[in-house]
GROMACS .gro file of C-alpha atoms in nm:
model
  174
    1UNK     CA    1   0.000   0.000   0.000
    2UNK     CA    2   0.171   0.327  -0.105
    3UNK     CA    3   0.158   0.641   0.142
    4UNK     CA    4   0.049   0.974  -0.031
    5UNK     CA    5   0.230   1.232   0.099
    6UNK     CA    6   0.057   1.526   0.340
    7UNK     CA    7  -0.096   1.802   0.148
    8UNK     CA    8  -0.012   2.113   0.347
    9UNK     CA    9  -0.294   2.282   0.398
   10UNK     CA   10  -0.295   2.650   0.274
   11UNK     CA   11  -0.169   2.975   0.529
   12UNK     CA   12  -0.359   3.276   0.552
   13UNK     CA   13  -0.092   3.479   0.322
   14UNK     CA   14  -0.036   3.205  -0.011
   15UNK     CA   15  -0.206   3.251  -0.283
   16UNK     CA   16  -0.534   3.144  -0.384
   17UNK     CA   17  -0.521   2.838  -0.665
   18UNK     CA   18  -0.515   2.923  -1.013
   19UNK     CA   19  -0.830   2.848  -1.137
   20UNK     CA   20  -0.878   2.746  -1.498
   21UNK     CA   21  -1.273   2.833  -1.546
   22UNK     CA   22  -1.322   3.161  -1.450
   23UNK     CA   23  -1.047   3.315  -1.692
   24UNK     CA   24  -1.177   3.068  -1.983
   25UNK     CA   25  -1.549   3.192  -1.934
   26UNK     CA   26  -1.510   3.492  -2.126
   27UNK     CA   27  -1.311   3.368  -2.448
   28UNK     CA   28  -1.578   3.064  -2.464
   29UNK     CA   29  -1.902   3.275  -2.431
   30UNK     CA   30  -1.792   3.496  -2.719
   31UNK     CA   31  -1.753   3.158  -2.906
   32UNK     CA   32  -2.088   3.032  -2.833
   33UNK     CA   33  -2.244   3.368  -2.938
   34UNK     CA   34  -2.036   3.336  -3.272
   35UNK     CA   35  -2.135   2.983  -3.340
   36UNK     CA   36  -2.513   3.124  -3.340
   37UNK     CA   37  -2.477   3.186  -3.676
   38UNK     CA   38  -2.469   2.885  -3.779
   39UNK     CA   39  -2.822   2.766  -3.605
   40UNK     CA   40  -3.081   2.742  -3.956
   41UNK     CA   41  -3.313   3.091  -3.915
   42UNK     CA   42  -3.533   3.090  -4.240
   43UNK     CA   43  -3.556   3.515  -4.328
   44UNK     CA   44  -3.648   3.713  -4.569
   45UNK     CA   45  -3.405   3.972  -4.438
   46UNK     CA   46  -3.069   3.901  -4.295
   47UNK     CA   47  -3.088   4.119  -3.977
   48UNK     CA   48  -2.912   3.873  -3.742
   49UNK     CA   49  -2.698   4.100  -3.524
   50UNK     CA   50  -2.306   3.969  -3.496
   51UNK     CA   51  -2.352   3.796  -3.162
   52UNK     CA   52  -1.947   3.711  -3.143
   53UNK     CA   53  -1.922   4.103  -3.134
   54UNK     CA   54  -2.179   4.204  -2.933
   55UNK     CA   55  -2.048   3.952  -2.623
   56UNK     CA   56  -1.727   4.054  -2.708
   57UNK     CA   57  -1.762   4.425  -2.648
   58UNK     CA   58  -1.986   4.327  -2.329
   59UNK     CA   59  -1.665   4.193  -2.165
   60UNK     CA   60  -1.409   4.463  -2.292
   61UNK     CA   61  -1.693   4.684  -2.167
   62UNK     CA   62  -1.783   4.544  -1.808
   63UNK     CA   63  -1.429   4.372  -1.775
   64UNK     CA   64  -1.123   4.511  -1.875
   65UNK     CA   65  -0.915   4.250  -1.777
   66UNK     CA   66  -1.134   3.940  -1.852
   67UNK     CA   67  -0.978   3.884  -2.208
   68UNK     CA   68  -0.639   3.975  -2.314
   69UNK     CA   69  -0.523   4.245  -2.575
   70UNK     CA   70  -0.457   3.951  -2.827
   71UNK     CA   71  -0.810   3.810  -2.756
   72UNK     CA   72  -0.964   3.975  -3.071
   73UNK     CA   73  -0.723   3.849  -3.295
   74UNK     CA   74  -0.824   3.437  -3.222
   75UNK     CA   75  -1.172   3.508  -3.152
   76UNK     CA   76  -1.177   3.697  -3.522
   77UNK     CA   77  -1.009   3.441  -3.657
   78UNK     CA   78  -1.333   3.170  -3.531
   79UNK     CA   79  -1.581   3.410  -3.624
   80UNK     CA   80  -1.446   3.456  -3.951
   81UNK     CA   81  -1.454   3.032  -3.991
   82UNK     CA   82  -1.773   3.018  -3.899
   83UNK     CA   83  -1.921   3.341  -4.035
   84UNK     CA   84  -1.819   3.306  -4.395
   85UNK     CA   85  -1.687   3.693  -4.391
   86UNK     CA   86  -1.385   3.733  -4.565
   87UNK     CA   87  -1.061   3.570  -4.411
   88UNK     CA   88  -0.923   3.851  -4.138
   89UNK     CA   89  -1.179   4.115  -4.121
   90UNK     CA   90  -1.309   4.016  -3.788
   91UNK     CA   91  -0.942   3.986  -3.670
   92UNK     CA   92  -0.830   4.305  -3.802
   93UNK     CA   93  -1.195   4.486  -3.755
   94UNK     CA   94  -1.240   4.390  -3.332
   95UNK     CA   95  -0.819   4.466  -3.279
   96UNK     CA   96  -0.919   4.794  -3.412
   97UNK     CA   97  -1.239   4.811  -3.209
   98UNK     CA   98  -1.026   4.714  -2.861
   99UNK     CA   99  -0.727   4.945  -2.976
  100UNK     CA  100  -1.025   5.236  -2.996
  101UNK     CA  101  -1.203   5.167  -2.700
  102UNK     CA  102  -0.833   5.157  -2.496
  103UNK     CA  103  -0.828   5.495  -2.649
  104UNK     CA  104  -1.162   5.597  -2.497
  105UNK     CA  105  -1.054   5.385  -2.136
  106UNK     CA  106  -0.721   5.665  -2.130
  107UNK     CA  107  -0.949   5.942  -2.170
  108UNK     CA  108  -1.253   5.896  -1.975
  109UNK     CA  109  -1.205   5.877  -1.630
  110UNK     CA  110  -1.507   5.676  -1.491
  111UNK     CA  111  -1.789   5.532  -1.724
  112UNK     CA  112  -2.157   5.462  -1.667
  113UNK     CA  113  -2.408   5.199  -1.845
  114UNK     CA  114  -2.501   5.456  -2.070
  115UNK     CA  115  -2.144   5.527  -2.200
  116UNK     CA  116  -2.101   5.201  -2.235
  117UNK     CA  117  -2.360   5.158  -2.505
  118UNK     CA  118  -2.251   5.415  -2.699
  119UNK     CA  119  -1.932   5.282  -2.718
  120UNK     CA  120  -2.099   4.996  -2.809
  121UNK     CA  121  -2.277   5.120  -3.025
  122UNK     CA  122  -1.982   5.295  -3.183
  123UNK     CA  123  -1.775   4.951  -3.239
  124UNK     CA  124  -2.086   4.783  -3.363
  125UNK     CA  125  -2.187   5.037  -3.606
  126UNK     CA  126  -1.796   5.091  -3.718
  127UNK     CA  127  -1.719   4.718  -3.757
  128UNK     CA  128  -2.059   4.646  -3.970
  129UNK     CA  129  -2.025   4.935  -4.236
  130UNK     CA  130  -1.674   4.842  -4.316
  131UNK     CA  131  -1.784   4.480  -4.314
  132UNK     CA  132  -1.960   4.537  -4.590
  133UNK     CA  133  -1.752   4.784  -4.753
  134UNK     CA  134  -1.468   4.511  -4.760
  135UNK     CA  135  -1.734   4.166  -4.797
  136UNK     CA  136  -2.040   4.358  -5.087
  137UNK     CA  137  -1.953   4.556  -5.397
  138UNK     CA  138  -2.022   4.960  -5.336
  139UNK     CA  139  -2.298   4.901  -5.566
  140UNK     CA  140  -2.519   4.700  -5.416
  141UNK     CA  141  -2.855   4.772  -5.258
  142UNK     CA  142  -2.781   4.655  -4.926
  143UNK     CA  143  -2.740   5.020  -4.699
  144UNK     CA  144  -3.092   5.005  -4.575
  145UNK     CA  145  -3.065   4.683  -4.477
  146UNK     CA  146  -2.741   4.757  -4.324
  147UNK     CA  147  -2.879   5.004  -4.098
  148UNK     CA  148  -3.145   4.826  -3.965
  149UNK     CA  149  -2.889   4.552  -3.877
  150UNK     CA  150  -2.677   4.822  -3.680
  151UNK     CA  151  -3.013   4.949  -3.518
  152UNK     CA  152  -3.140   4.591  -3.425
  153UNK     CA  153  -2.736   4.515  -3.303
  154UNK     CA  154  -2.721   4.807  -3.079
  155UNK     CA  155  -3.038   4.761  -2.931
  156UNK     CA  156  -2.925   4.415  -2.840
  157UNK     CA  157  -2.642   4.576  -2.648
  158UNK     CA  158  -2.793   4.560  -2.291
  159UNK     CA  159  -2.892   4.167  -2.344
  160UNK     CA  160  -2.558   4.121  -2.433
  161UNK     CA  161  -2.418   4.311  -2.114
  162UNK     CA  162  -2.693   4.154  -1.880
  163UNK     CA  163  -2.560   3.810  -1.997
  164UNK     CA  164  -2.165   3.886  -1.939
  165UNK     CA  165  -2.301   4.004  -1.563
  166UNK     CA  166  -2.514   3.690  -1.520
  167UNK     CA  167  -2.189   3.466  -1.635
  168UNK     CA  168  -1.975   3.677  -1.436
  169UNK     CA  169  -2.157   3.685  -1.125
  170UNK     CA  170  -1.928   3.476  -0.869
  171UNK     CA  171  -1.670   3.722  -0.999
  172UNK     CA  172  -1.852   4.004  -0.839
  173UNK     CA  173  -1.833   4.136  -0.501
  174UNK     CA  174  -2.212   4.168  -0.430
   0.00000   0.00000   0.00000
């Protein structure tokens, strides 16, 4: 019979165990909420909003340090595989949107809900038109359609945010 040795338990002043979960949670909702695209929805008019992005900006927005800098680059990279947008435009298009709102993080000093959406808004409304500058031809009839996507995608902000909170809730202090 073999003797396992003692654990020692843990003092008051080590560290608390890494824990794997809570620092995967983020990078795997965004991935759930850009593998909605592929569930069939029979429409007459494409006005799905990019879930990937919209969870995506919930966490930069509620938790700055829940995903990495890099984070937009791999989570592009599996929206644009499952997406069918051209190769790199959500890498290079949610770097850009991070690198923007770190821009707005130096400048304002303390945000509310409402700021928050509007940056939101902001990203989501950036990222789509040049989506389809760079994924339609200039001529085609799709602008009004495009704007009702950004309205319908903003609007879907808050469900977005009230999800992150509800994933993120032993995280919080209250």
């Amino acid at each position: 019979m073999a003797v396992l040795p003692r654990r020692r338990p843990r003092g008051p002043f080590d560290p608390e165990p890494q824990r794997i979960w809570p620092s995967l949670k983020p990078a795997l909702t965004v991935m759930v909420a850009s593998a909605l695209t592929l569930v069939p929805i029979i429409a007459s008019f494409p006005l799905l909003p990019p879930f990937g992005l919209l969870m995506l900006l919930a966490w930069r927005l509620a938790r700055e340090e829940a995903l990495p800098v890099w984070s937009p680059l791999l989570l592009g990279l599996f929206d644009d595989l499952l997406s069918g947008q051209p190769f790199g435009s959500a890498m290079l298009l949610w770097t850009l949107t991070f690198v923007a709102i770190d821009l707005f993080d130096t400048r304002l000093v303390a945000r509310d809900f409402w700021q928050d959406w509007l940056i939101a808004g902001g990203g989501i409304a950036g990222v789509l038109i040049v989506s389809r500058l760079i994924a339609a031809p200039l001529g085609a009839h799709v602008d009004t359609l495009l704007l009702l996507q950004i309205a319908v995608s903003v609007m879907l902000y808050p469900v977005a945010a009230l999800i992150v909170a509800w994933t993120d809730r032993e995280r919080s202090p209250t």
